[in-house]
Coordinates of C-alpha atoms in Angstrom, one line a residue:
Chain E
M1 CA 21.1 -0.6 72.5
S2 CA 20.7 -4.3 73.4
S3 CA 22.0 -7.0 71.0
S4 CA 18.5 -8.4 70.6
H5 CA 17.3 -5.0 69.3
S6 CA 20.2 -5.0 66.8
V7 CA 19.2 -8.6 65.6
W8 CA 15.6 -7.5 65.1
R9 CA 16.6 -4.4 63.2
G10 CA 18.8 -6.5 60.9
L11 CA 15.9 -9.0 60.4
V12 CA 13.4 -6.2 59.5
A13 CA 16.0 -4.6 57.2
T14 CA 16.6 -8.0 55.4
V15 CA 12.9 -8.7 55.0
G16 CA 12.3 -5.1 53.8
L17 CA 15.1 -5.6 51.2
V18 CA 13.8 -8.9 50.0
L19 CA 10.2 -7.5 49.7
T20 CA 11.5 -4.5 47.8
A21 CA 13.5 -6.7 45.5
E22 CA 10.5 -8.9 44.9
G23 CA 8.3 -5.9 44.3
L24 CA 10.8 -4.5 41.8
Y25 CA 11.0 -7.9 40.1
Y26 CA 7.2 -8.1 39.6
L27 CA 7.1 -4.4 38.6
F28 CA 9.8 -5.1 36.0
R29 CA 7.9 -8.2 34.7
Y30 CA 4.6 -6.2 34.5
L31 CA 6.3 -3.4 32.6
K32 CA 7.9 -6.0 30.2
W33 CA 4.4 -7.5 29.7
V34 CA 2.9 -4.1 29.0
R35 CA 5.6 -3.4 26.5
E36 CA 5.1 -6.8 24.9
Q37 CA 1.4 -6.1 24.5
Q38 CA 2.1 -3.0 22.4
P39 CA 1.6 -3.6 18.8
R40 CA 4.7 -3.5 16.5
V41 CA 5.0 -2.8 12.8
L42 CA 7.3 -4.0 10.0
F43 CA 7.5 -2.1 6.8
F44 CA 8.5 -3.7 3.4
P45 CA 10.3 -3.9 1.0
A46 CA 12.9 -5.7 3.1
P47 CA 16.5 -5.8 1.9
V48 CA 17.3 -9.0 0.1
T49 CA 18.9 -11.1 2.9
C50 CA 19.3 -14.9 3.5
V51 CA 17.2 -16.4 6.3
R52 CA 18.3 -20.0 5.7
P53 CA 20.3 -20.3 8.9
L54 CA 17.0 -19.7 10.9
L55 CA 15.4 -22.7 9.1
L56 CA 18.1 -25.2 9.9
A57 CA 17.2 -27.9 12.5
S58 CA 20.4 -27.2 14.5
P59 CA 22.2 -23.8 14.7
G60 CA 24.1 -23.5 11.4
R61 CA 25.5 -21.0 9.0
C62 CA 25.1 -20.3 5.3
D63 CA 28.0 -19.3 3.1
C64 CA 25.8 -17.8 0.3
P65 CA 26.8 -14.3 -0.9
L66 CA 23.6 -12.7 0.4
P67 CA 23.8 -10.6 3.6
H68 CA 22.7 -12.5 6.8
R69 CA 21.6 -9.5 8.9
E70 CA 18.3 -8.9 10.6
S71 CA 15.4 -7.5 8.4
A72 CA 11.6 -7.2 8.4
L73 CA 11.7 -10.7 6.7
S74 CA 13.9 -12.3 9.3
R75 CA 11.7 -10.9 12.1
M76 CA 8.6 -12.3 10.5
A77 CA 10.3 -15.7 10.0
R78 CA 11.5 -15.7 13.6
L79 CA 8.0 -15.0 14.8
L80 CA 6.6 -18.0 12.8
L81 CA 9.4 -20.2 14.1
S82 CA 8.7 -19.1 17.7
A83 CA 5.4 -21.1 17.5
R84 CA 5.1 -23.7 20.2
R85 CA 1.6 -25.1 19.7
S86 CA -0.1 -23.8 16.6
I87 CA 0.1 -21.6 13.4
D88 CA -3.1 -20.7 11.6
V89 CA -2.3 -19.1 8.2
C90 CA -5.0 -17.2 6.3
V91 CA -3.2 -15.6 3.4
F92 CA -4.2 -14.8 -0.2
T93 CA -0.9 -15.6 -2.0
I94 CA 1.6 -18.0 -0.4
S95 CA 4.7 -18.4 -2.6
S96 CA 7.6 -17.1 -0.5
L97 CA 10.0 -20.0 0.2
D98 CA 11.3 -18.2 3.3
L99 CA 7.9 -17.8 5.0
S100 CA 6.4 -21.1 3.9
G101 CA 9.7 -22.7 4.9
S102 CA 9.4 -21.2 8.4
V103 CA 5.9 -22.7 8.7
L104 CA 7.2 -26.1 7.4
V105 CA 10.0 -26.2 10.0
A106 CA 7.6 -25.4 12.8
Y107 CA 5.2 -28.1 11.5
E108 CA 8.0 -30.7 11.3
R109 CA 8.8 -29.8 15.0
G110 CA 5.2 -30.8 15.9
V111 CA 3.4 -27.5 15.7
R112 CA -0.3 -27.8 14.5
V113 CA -0.6 -25.9 11.2
R114 CA -3.8 -25.0 9.3
V115 CA -3.8 -23.0 6.1
I116 CA -6.6 -21.1 4.4
T117 CA -5.9 -19.5 1.0
D118 CA -7.5 -18.3 -2.2
S119 CA -8.4 -20.9 -4.8
D120 CA -7.3 -18.8 -7.8
Y121 CA -3.9 -17.9 -6.5
M122 CA -3.1 -21.3 -5.1
A123 CA -3.1 -22.6 -8.7
L124 CA -0.1 -20.4 -9.7
A125 CA 3.1 -22.4 -10.4
S126 CA 5.0 -20.6 -7.6
S127 CA 2.4 -21.3 -4.9
Q128 CA 3.7 -23.3 -2.0
V129 CA 0.3 -24.8 -1.2
G130 CA 1.3 -28.0 -2.9
T131 CA 4.4 -28.3 -0.7
F132 CA 2.3 -27.8 2.4
R133 CA -0.1 -30.5 1.3
K134 CA 2.7 -32.9 0.4
A135 CA 4.1 -32.4 3.9
G136 CA 0.7 -33.3 5.4
I137 CA -0.6 -29.8 6.3
E138 CA -4.4 -29.4 5.8
V139 CA -5.2 -26.5 3.4
R140 CA -8.7 -25.1 2.8
H141 CA -9.7 -22.5 0.3
D142 CA -12.7 -20.5 -1.0
Q143 CA -14.8 -22.0 -3.8
D144 CA -15.9 -18.9 -5.7
T145 CA -14.6 -16.2 -8.0
N146 CA -14.2 -13.6 -5.2
Y147 CA -11.0 -13.3 -3.3
M148 CA -10.0 -14.8 0.1
H149 CA -7.9 -11.7 0.4
H150 CA -6.9 -11.8 4.1
K151 CA -3.2 -11.7 4.8
F152 CA -3.0 -12.8 8.5
A153 CA -1.5 -15.5 10.7
L154 CA -2.1 -16.5 14.3
I155 CA 0.8 -17.9 16.4
D156 CA -0.2 -20.1 19.4
G157 CA -3.6 -18.4 19.3
S158 CA -2.1 -15.3 21.0
I159 CA -0.1 -13.3 18.4
L160 CA -1.6 -11.9 15.3
I161 CA 0.5 -11.0 12.2
T162 CA -1.7 -9.0 9.7
G163 CA -1.3 -6.3 7.1
S164 CA -1.1 -5.7 3.3
L165 CA 1.7 -8.2 2.8
N166 CA 1.1 -11.3 0.7
W167 CA 3.6 -14.1 1.3
S168 CA 5.5 -13.7 -1.9
A169 CA 9.0 -12.6 -2.9
Q170 CA 7.5 -9.7 -4.9
A171 CA 5.7 -8.4 -1.8
I172 CA 8.6 -8.9 0.6
F173 CA 11.5 -7.6 -1.5
R174 CA 9.9 -5.1 -4.0
N175 CA 6.5 -3.7 -2.9
K176 CA 5.6 -1.0 -0.3
E177 CA 3.9 -3.2 2.4
N178 CA 3.2 -3.3 6.1
V179 CA 2.6 -5.9 8.7
I180 CA 1.4 -5.3 12.2
I181 CA 2.2 -7.7 15.1
I182 CA -0.5 -7.5 17.7
K183 CA -1.3 -9.3 21.0
D184 CA -4.4 -7.4 22.0
A185 CA -6.7 -10.2 23.4
D186 CA -9.9 -8.8 21.8
I187 CA -8.3 -8.4 18.3
V188 CA -6.7 -11.8 18.5
K189 CA -10.1 -13.3 19.5
A190 CA -11.8 -11.5 16.6
F191 CA -9.3 -12.9 14.0
T192 CA -9.4 -16.4 15.7
E193 CA -13.2 -16.4 15.2
E194 CA -12.8 -15.2 11.6
F195 CA -10.3 -18.1 11.0
E196 CA -12.6 -20.7 12.5
R197 CA -15.6 -19.3 10.6
L198 CA -13.7 -19.6 7.3
W199 CA -12.2 -23.0 8.2
N200 CA -15.7 -24.3 8.7
E201 CA -17.1 -22.5 5.6
Y202 CA -14.4 -24.0 3.4
D203 CA -14.7 -27.5 4.8
P204 CA -14.3 -29.7 1.6
T205 CA -17.2 -32.0 2.7
K206 CA -19.4 -28.9 2.0
Y207 CA -18.2 -28.3 -1.5
S208 CA -20.8 -28.0 -4.2
F209 CA -19.5 -29.4 -7.5
S210 CA -20.8 -26.6 -9.6
P211 CA -18.6 -23.7 -8.5
Q212 CA -20.4 -20.6 -7.4
S213 CA -19.9 -17.5 -9.4
S214 CA -20.2 -15.2 -6.5
Chain V
M1 CA -23.3 19.2 69.9
S2 CA -23.0 22.9 69.0
S3 CA -24.6 24.3 65.8
S4 CA -21.1 25.4 64.5
H5 CA -20.0 21.7 64.8
S6 CA -23.0 20.7 62.7
V7 CA -22.2 23.3 60.1
W8 CA -18.6 22.1 59.8
R9 CA -19.7 18.5 59.5
G10 CA -22.1 19.5 56.7
L11 CA -19.4 21.4 54.9
V12 CA -16.9 18.5 55.1
A13 CA -19.6 16.1 53.9
T14 CA -20.4 18.3 50.9
V15 CA -16.7 18.8 50.0
G16 CA -16.2 15.0 50.3
L17 CA -19.2 14.4 48.1
V18 CA -18.0 16.9 45.4
L19 CA -14.5 15.4 45.4
T20 CA -15.8 11.8 45.2
A21 CA -18.1 12.9 42.3
E22 CA -15.2 14.6 40.5
G23 CA -12.9 11.6 41.1
L24 CA -15.6 9.3 39.6
Y25 CA -16.0 11.6 36.7
Y26 CA -12.2 11.5 35.9
L27 CA -12.1 7.8 36.5
F28 CA -15.0 7.4 34.0
R29 CA -13.2 9.6 31.5
Y30 CA -10.0 7.6 31.9
L31 CA -11.7 4.3 31.5
K32 CA -13.5 5.7 28.4
W33 CA -10.1 6.8 27.0
V34 CA -8.6 3.4 27.7
R35 CA -11.5 1.7 25.9
E36 CA -11.1 4.1 23.0
Q37 CA -7.4 3.2 22.7
Q38 CA -8.2 -0.4 22.2
P39 CA -7.9 -1.4 18.5
R40 CA -11.1 -2.5 16.7
V41 CA -11.6 -4.6 13.7
L42 CA -14.0 -4.7 10.8
F43 CA -14.5 -7.8 8.6
F44 CA -15.6 -7.8 5.0
P45 CA -17.5 -8.6 2.8
A46 CA -20.0 -6.0 4.1
P47 CA -23.7 -6.4 3.2
V48 CA -24.7 -4.2 0.3
T49 CA -26.1 -1.1 1.9
C50 CA -26.5 2.5 0.9
V51 CA -24.3 5.0 2.7
R52 CA -25.5 8.0 0.7
P53 CA -27.3 9.8 3.6
L54 CA -23.9 10.0 5.4
L55 CA -22.5 11.9 2.5
L56 CA -25.2 14.6 2.3
A57 CA -24.2 18.1 3.5
S58 CA -27.2 18.4 5.7
P59 CA -28.9 15.4 7.4
G60 CA -31.0 13.8 4.7
R61 CA -32.5 10.5 3.6
C62 CA -32.3 8.3 0.6
D63 CA -35.3 6.5 -0.9
C64 CA -33.3 3.9 -2.9
P65 CA -34.3 0.3 -2.4
L66 CA -31.0 -0.7 -0.7
P67 CA -31.0 -1.3 3.1
H68 CA -29.7 1.7 5.1
R69 CA -28.5 0.0 8.2
E70 CA -25.0 0.1 9.8
S71 CA -22.3 -2.1 8.3
A72 CA -18.5 -2.4 8.1
L73 CA -18.7 0.0 5.2
S74 CA -20.8 2.6 7.0
R75 CA -18.5 2.5 10.0
M76 CA -15.5 3.1 7.8
A77 CA -17.3 5.9 6.0
R78 CA -18.2 7.5 9.3
L79 CA -14.6 7.3 10.4
L80 CA -13.4 9.1 7.3
L81 CA -16.2 11.7 7.7
S82 CA -15.2 12.3 11.3
A83 CA -11.9 13.9 10.2
R84 CA -11.6 17.5 11.5
R85 CA -8.1 18.4 10.3
S86 CA -6.5 15.9 7.9
I87 CA -6.9 12.6 6.0
D88 CA -3.8 10.9 4.6
V89 CA -4.8 8.1 2.3
C90 CA -2.2 5.5 1.2
V91 CA -4.1 2.9 -0.7
F92 CA -3.3 0.6 -3.7
T93 CA -6.7 0.7 -5.4
I94 CA -9.2 3.5 -4.9
S95 CA -12.4 3.0 -6.9
S96 CA -15.1 2.7 -4.2
L97 CA -17.5 5.7 -4.7
D98 CA -18.6 5.3 -1.1
L99 CA -15.1 5.7 0.4
S100 CA -13.7 8.2 -2.1
G101 CA -17.0 10.1 -1.7
S102 CA -16.5 10.3 2.1
V103 CA -13.0 11.7 1.6
L104 CA -14.3 14.2 -0.9
V105 CA -17.1 15.4 1.5
A106 CA -14.5 15.9 4.2
Y107 CA -12.2 17.7 1.7
E108 CA -15.1 20.1 0.7
R109 CA -15.6 20.8 4.4
G110 CA -12.0 22.1 4.7
V111 CA -10.1 18.9 5.8
R112 CA -6.6 18.7 4.3
V113 CA -6.4 15.6 2.1
R114 CA -3.3 13.9 0.7
V115 CA -3.4 10.7 -1.4
I116 CA -0.7 8.2 -2.3
T117 CA -1.6 5.4 -4.6
D118 CA -0.2 2.9 -7.1
S119 CA 0.6 4.1 -10.6
D120 CA -0.6 1.0 -12.4
Y121 CA -3.9 0.7 -10.7
M122 CA -4.7 4.5 -10.8
A123 CA -4.9 4.1 -14.6
L124 CA -7.9 1.8 -14.4
A125 CA -11.2 3.3 -15.7
S126 CA -12.9 2.8 -12.3
S127 CA -10.2 4.6 -10.3
Q128 CA -11.4 7.7 -8.4
V129 CA -7.9 9.3 -8.5
G130 CA -9.0 11.6 -11.4
T131 CA -12.1 12.7 -9.4
F132 CA -9.8 13.5 -6.5
R133 CA -7.4 15.5 -8.7
K134 CA -10.3 17.4 -10.4
A135 CA -11.5 18.4 -6.9
G136 CA -8.1 19.8 -6.1
I137 CA -6.7 17.0 -4.0
E138 CA -2.9 16.4 -4.4
V139 CA -2.3 12.7 -5.4
R140 CA 1.2 11.2 -5.6
H141 CA 2.2 7.7 -6.8
D142 CA 5.1 5.4 -7.3
Q143 CA 7.0 5.5 -10.5
D144 CA 8.1 1.9 -11.0
T145 CA 6.6 -1.5 -11.8
N146 CA 6.5 -2.7 -8.2
Y147 CA 3.4 -2.1 -6.2
M148 CA 2.6 0.7 -3.7
H149 CA 0.5 -2.0 -2.0
H150 CA -0.3 -0.3 1.4
K151 CA -4.0 0.0 2.2
F152 CA -4.0 2.5 5.1
A153 CA -5.4 5.9 6.0
L154 CA -4.6 8.3 8.8
I155 CA -7.4 10.5 10.3
D156 CA -6.3 13.7 12.0
G157 CA -2.9 12.2 12.5
S158 CA -4.2 10.1 15.4
I159 CA -6.3 7.2 14.0
L160 CA -5.0 4.6 11.7
I161 CA -7.2 2.5 9.4
T162 CA -5.2 -0.4 7.9
G163 CA -5.6 -4.0 6.7
S164 CA -6.1 -6.1 3.6
L165 CA -9.0 -4.0 2.1
N166 CA -8.5 -2.1 -1.1
W167 CA -11.0 0.7 -1.5
S168 CA -13.0 -1.0 -4.2
A169 CA -16.6 -2.4 -4.4
Q170 CA -15.1 -5.9 -5.1
A171 CA -13.2 -5.8 -1.9
I172 CA -16.0 -4.2 0.2
F173 CA -18.9 -6.3 -1.0
R174 CA -17.4 -9.6 -2.2
N175 CA -14.0 -10.5 -0.8
K176 CA -12.9 -11.8 2.6
E177 CA -11.1 -8.8 4.0
N178 CA -10.1 -7.1 7.3
V179 CA -9.5 -3.6 8.5
I180 CA -8.0 -2.7 11.9
I181 CA -8.7 0.7 13.5
I182 CA -5.9 1.6 15.9
K183 CA -5.0 4.7 18.0
D184 CA -1.8 3.3 19.6
A185 CA 0.6 6.4 19.5
D186 CA 3.7 4.4 18.5
I187 CA 1.9 2.6 15.6
V188 CA 0.2 5.8 14.4
K189 CA 3.7 7.5 14.5
A190 CA 5.3 4.7 12.5
F191 CA 2.6 4.9 9.8
T192 CA 2.8 8.7 9.7
E193 CA 6.5 8.5 9.1
E194 CA 6.0 5.9 6.4
F195 CA 3.4 8.2 4.8
E196 CA 5.7 11.3 4.9
R197 CA 8.6 9.2 3.6
L198 CA 6.6 8.0 0.5
W199 CA 5.1 11.5 0.1
N200 CA 8.6 12.8 -0.2
E201 CA 9.9 9.9 -2.4
Y202 CA 7.0 10.3 -4.8
D203 CA 7.4 14.1 -5.1
P204 CA 6.7 14.8 -8.9
T205 CA 9.7 17.2 -9.0
K206 CA 11.9 14.2 -8.4
Y207 CA 10.5 12.1 -11.4
S208 CA 12.9 10.7 -13.8
F209 CA 11.3 10.6 -17.3
S210 CA 12.6 7.1 -18.1
P211 CA 10.5 5.0 -15.7
Q212 CA 12.5 2.7 -13.5
S213 CA 11.8 -1.0 -14.0
S214 CA 12.3 -1.9 -10.4

């Protein structure tokens, strides 16, 4: 066997190895993408834990006596905090300091936030809608006696969080509740269109000043 | 060319054609299955329509003045009526005659029905829980002051209906609501496990007769 043959065989083997490695890399990335597309579910009540360290501008710790382990609540807070471009919130009751705090932290970091909620429940003392507005976030709401009863949020226009869970401590820590996290493009598109439809319907320039009864 | 050659060529062409047709058939079935696995969404309020013809034992019609066209409500009723083996209902408020009626029709046809609901809301005059029980359907409920706030149902252990929608006329015809219909095996499994967990937790033989406050 000549030495030029041996060089060629080595070259072919190297190229083959590189192509195989690259193929495996793309296969791995594809399988990871497929796995990420799968919807996930969180069930509540969540154990009472402290999520304050997640909300600090720089990595920090909290010395309060509550446990600091992962929970359905911390997973939901992390998801809101993972937003890079936008958070669209369309939730009936918004009083949880942990979830509204996560949205506020993202907003302060430059994420565009829009909030749609229910006019009756935003008037409750515990509602965080006032805090959102004071921070500069635009909030829109229905103007009738029916309920804007959705409980969904869209992260970066590509992740949908939806379920039975209102954003309240009662719902998070005491009720039986569920939240689905879903990336399916058609479902995300349908909820995005619903959000834009309601955002337009609840435009304050369209208010009639004699509230509708239905 | 001999005639035996021509026979062989005809045979090969026929087998090729049959295999191609079969391949296309399975490809079509697979694509149909993939499409069916995609989650779907229904938004409410639904227009006020009559779904009574769907609930009749034999195909019939209804002469009431309401429209009889398809709507988010009729799609949800059809889904409940499509059950062949089981319906597991886990819903906070059950007062809609259309949706409870669909479950009752399936039950009368031999479908196994189990219902989990909230103890506070089942006491309302409009609740259909009493009708379920009179028909022989087993209903279980929480025994504390928190809410069993889920709004989901499982059809034949393979289709999940879940969202913000309580089974009430207010929710169906007046509120902004959503329902996702999902067949993803992992999600269906998670909700099935949640149902079985609550079904076991709310077993009446486990009641304490001094109700818990939390």
